[in-house]
Tab-separated table of C-alpha atoms in Angstrom:
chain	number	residue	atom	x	y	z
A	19	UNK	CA	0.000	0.000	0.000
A	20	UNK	CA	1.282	3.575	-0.915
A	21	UNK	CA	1.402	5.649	2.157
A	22	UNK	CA	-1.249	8.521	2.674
A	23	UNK	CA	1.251	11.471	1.243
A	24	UNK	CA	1.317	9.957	-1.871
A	25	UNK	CA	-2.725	9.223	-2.385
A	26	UNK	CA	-3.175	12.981	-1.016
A	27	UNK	CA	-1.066	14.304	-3.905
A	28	UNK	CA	-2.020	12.153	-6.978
A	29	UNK	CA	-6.043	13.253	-5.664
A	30	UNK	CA	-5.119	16.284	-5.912
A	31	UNK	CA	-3.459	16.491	-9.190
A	32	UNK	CA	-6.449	14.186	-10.810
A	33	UNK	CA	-9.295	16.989	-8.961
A	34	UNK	CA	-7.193	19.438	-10.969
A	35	UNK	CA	-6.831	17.883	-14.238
A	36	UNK	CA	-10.157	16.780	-14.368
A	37	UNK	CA	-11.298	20.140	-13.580
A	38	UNK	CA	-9.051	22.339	-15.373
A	39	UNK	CA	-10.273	20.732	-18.465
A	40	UNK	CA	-14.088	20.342	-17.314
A	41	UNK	CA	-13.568	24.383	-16.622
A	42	UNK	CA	-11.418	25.135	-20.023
A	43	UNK	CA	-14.559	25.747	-22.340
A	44	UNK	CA	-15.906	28.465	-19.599
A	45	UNK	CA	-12.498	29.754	-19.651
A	46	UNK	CA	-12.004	28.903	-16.006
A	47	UNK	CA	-9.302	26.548	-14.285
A	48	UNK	CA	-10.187	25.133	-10.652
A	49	UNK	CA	-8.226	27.759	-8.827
A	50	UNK	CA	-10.021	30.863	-11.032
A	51	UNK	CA	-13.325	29.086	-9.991
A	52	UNK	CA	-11.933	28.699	-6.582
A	53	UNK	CA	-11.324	32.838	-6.587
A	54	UNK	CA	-14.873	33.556	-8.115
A	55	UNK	CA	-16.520	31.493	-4.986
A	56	UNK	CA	-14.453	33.169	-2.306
A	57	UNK	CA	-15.961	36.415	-3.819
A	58	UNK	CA	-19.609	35.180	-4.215
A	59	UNK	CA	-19.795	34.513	-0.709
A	60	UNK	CA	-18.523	37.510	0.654
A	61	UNK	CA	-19.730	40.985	0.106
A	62	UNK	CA	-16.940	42.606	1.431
A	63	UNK	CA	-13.938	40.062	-0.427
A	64	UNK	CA	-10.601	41.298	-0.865
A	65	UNK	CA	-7.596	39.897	-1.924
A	66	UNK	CA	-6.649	39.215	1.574
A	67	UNK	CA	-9.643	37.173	1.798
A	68	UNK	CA	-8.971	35.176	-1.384
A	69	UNK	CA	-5.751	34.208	-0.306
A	70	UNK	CA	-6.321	33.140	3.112
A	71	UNK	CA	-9.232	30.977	2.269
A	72	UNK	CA	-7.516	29.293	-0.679
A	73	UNK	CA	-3.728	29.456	1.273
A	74	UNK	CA	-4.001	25.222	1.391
A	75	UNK	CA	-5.199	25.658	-2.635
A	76	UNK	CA	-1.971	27.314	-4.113
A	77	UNK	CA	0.684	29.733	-3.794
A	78	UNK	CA	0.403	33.410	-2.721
A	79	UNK	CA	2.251	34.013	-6.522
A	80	UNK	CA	-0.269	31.674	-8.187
A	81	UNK	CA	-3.553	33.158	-5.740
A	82	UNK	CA	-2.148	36.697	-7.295
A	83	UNK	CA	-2.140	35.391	-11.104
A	84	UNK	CA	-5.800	33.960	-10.454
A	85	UNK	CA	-6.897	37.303	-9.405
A	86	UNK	CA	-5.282	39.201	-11.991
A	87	UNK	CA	-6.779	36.721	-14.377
A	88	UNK	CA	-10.718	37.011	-12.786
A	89	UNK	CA	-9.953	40.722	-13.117
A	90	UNK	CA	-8.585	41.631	-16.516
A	91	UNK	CA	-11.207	38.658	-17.940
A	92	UNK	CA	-14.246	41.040	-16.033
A	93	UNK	CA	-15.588	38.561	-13.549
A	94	UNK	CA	-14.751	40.664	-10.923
A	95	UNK	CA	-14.144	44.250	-10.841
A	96	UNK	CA	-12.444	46.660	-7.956
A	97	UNK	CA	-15.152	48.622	-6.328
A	98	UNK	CA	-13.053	50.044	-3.929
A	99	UNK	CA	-8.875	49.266	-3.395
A	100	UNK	CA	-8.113	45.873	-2.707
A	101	UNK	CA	-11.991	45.153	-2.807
A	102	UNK	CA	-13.818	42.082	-5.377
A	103	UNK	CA	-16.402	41.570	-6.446
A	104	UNK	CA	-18.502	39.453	-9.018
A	105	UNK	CA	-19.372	41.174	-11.394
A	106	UNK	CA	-23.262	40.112	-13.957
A	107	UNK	CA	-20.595	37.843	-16.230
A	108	UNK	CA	-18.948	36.930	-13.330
A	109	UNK	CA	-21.992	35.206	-11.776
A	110	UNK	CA	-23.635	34.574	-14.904
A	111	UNK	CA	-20.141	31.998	-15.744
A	112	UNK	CA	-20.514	30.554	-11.976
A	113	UNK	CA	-24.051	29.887	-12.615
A	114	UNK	CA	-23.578	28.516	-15.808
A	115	UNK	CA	-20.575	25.766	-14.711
A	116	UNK	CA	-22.633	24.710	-11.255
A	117	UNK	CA	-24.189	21.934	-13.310
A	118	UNK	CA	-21.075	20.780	-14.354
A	119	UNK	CA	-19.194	20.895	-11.372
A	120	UNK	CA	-21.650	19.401	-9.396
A	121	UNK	CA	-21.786	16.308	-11.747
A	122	UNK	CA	-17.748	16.078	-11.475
A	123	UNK	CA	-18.363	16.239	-7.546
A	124	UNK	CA	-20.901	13.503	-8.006
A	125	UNK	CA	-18.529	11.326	-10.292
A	126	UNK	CA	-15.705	12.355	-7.783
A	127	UNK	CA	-17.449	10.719	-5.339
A	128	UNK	CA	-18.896	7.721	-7.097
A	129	UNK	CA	-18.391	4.407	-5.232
A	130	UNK	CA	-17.960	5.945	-1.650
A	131	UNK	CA	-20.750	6.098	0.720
A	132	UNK	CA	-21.569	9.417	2.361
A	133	UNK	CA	-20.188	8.005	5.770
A	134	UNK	CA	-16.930	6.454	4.215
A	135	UNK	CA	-16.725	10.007	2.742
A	136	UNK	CA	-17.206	11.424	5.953
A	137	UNK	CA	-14.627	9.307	7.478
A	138	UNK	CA	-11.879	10.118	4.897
A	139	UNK	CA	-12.825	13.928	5.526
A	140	UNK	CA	-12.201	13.286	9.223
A	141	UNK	CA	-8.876	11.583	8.936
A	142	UNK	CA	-7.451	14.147	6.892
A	143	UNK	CA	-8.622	16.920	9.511
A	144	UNK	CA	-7.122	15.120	12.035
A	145	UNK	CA	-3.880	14.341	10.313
A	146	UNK	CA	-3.619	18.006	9.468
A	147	UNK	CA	-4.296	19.135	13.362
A	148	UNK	CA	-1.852	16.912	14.704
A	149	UNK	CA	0.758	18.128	12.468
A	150	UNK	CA	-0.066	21.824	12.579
A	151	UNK	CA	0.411	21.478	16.539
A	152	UNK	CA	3.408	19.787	16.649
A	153	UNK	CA	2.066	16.601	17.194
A	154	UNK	CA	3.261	14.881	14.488
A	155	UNK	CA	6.553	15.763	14.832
């Protein structure tokens, strides 16, 4: 059996190849998608926000390209310094690709009960808290 490490990052990779090219045709990638949700739910986003709810997503250098991206496409727009929002393509392009991403979550999950899910979830939480706290170590 390969040890948990390596599952964690071949997962990873195959959520974002899967959904980097279930995204391409909207002219999103996972982590511009990721970007447009952060600023959905929450009226007052900035890019502070962005990048510490997607910090475990990507790098601060790659959470800066996604924004610029977002931007200079005109999902989101600056209504004040440092500010995001969504702007009526913006949403309109989230709306449009929640079909689709719900259907990859569903065939993400295919085979795995809602508890074994649940479990997985849990381990990983745990694994994370123990070695954010020194435990692990």
């Amino acid at each position: 059996m390969k040890p948990i490490g390596y599952w964690l990052n071949r997962t990873d990779l195959a959520l974002t190849t899967t959904m980097n090219a279930m995204l391409a045709g909207s002219g999103l990638t996972r982590l511009t998608w990721q970007v447009l949700n952060v600023v959905e739910a929450d009226p007052q986003a900035t890019d502070t926000t962005v990048r510490m709810s997607l910090t475990a997503n990507a790098s601060p250098a790659e959470l800066a390209d996604a924004i610029t991206t977002v931007l200079a496409d005109g999902w989101v727009v600056r209504p004040a310094a440092e500010h995001l929002a969504l702007t009526e393509d913006g949403r309109a392009r989230l709306s449009r690709v929640g079909e689709r991403v719900a259907a990859f979550r569903e065939a993400s999950v295919a085979g795995i009960s809602p508890e074994e899910y649940r479990t997985a979830v849990g381990v990983l939480e745990q694994m994370t808290l123990n070695l954010e706290s020194g435990q692990g170590c």
